[in-house]
mmCIF file of C-alpha atoms in Angstrom:
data_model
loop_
_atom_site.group_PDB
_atom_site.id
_atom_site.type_symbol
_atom_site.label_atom_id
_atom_site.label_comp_id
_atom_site.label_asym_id
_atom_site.label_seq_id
_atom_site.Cartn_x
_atom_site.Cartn_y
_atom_site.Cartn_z
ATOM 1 C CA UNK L 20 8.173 4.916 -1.773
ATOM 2 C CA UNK L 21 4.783 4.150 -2.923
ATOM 3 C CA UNK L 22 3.649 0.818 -3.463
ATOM 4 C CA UNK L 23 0.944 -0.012 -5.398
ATOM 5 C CA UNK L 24 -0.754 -3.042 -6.722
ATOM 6 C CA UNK L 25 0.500 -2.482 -10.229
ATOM 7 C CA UNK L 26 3.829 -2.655 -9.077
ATOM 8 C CA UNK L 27 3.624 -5.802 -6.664
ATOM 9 C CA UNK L 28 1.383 -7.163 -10.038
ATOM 10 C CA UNK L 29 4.952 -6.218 -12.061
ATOM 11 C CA UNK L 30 7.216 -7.881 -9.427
ATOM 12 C CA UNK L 31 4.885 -11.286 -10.111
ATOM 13 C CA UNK L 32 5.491 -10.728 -13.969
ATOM 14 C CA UNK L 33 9.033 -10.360 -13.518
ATOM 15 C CA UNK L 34 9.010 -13.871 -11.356
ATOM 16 C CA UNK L 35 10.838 -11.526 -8.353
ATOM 17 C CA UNK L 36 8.030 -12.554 -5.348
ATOM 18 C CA UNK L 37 4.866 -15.048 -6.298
ATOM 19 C CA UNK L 38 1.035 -14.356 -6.284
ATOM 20 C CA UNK L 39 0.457 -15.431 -2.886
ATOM 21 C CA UNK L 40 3.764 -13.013 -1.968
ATOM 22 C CA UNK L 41 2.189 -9.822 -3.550
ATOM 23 C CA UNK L 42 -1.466 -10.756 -2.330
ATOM 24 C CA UNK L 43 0.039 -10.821 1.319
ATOM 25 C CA UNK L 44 2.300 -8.266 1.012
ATOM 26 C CA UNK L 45 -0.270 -5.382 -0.664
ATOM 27 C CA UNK L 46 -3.032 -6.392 2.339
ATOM 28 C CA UNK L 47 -0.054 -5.970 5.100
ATOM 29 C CA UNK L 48 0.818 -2.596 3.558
ATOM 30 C CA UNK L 49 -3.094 -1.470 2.883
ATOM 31 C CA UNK L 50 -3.658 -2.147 7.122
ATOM 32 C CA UNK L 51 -0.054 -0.485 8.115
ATOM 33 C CA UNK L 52 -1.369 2.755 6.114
ATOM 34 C CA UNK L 53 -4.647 3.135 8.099
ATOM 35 C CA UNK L 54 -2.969 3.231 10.701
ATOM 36 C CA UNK L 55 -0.820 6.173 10.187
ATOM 37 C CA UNK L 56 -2.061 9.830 11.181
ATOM 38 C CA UNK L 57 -2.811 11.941 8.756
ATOM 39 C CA UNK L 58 -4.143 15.268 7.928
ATOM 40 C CA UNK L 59 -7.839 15.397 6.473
ATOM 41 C CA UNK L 60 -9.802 18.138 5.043
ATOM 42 C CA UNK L 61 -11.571 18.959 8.150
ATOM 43 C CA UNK L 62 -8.341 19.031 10.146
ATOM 44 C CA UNK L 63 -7.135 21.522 7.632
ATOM 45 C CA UNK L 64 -10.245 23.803 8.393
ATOM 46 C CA UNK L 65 -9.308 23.233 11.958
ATOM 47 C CA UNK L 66 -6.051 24.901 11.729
#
């Protein structure tokens, strides 16, 4: 599932989590993804 900051923005709109909620919850999910391997152009090249 991808979660973006349009749909955390929607979940405030629809009173389901509050600002603060969504501000937390999109910088907690922004540093989890950096941290997950993943496959860049040059490792493409590499292979």
């Amino acid at each position: 599932m991808d979660v973006t900051k349009n749909k955390l923005d929607g979940a405030v709109a629809e009173n389901i989590i509050s600002a603060q909620q969504a501000v937390a919850l999109y910088q907690y999910l922004t540093i989890q993804s950096q941290d997950s391997p993943k496959f860049t152009f040059t490792h493409v090249l590499y292979y």
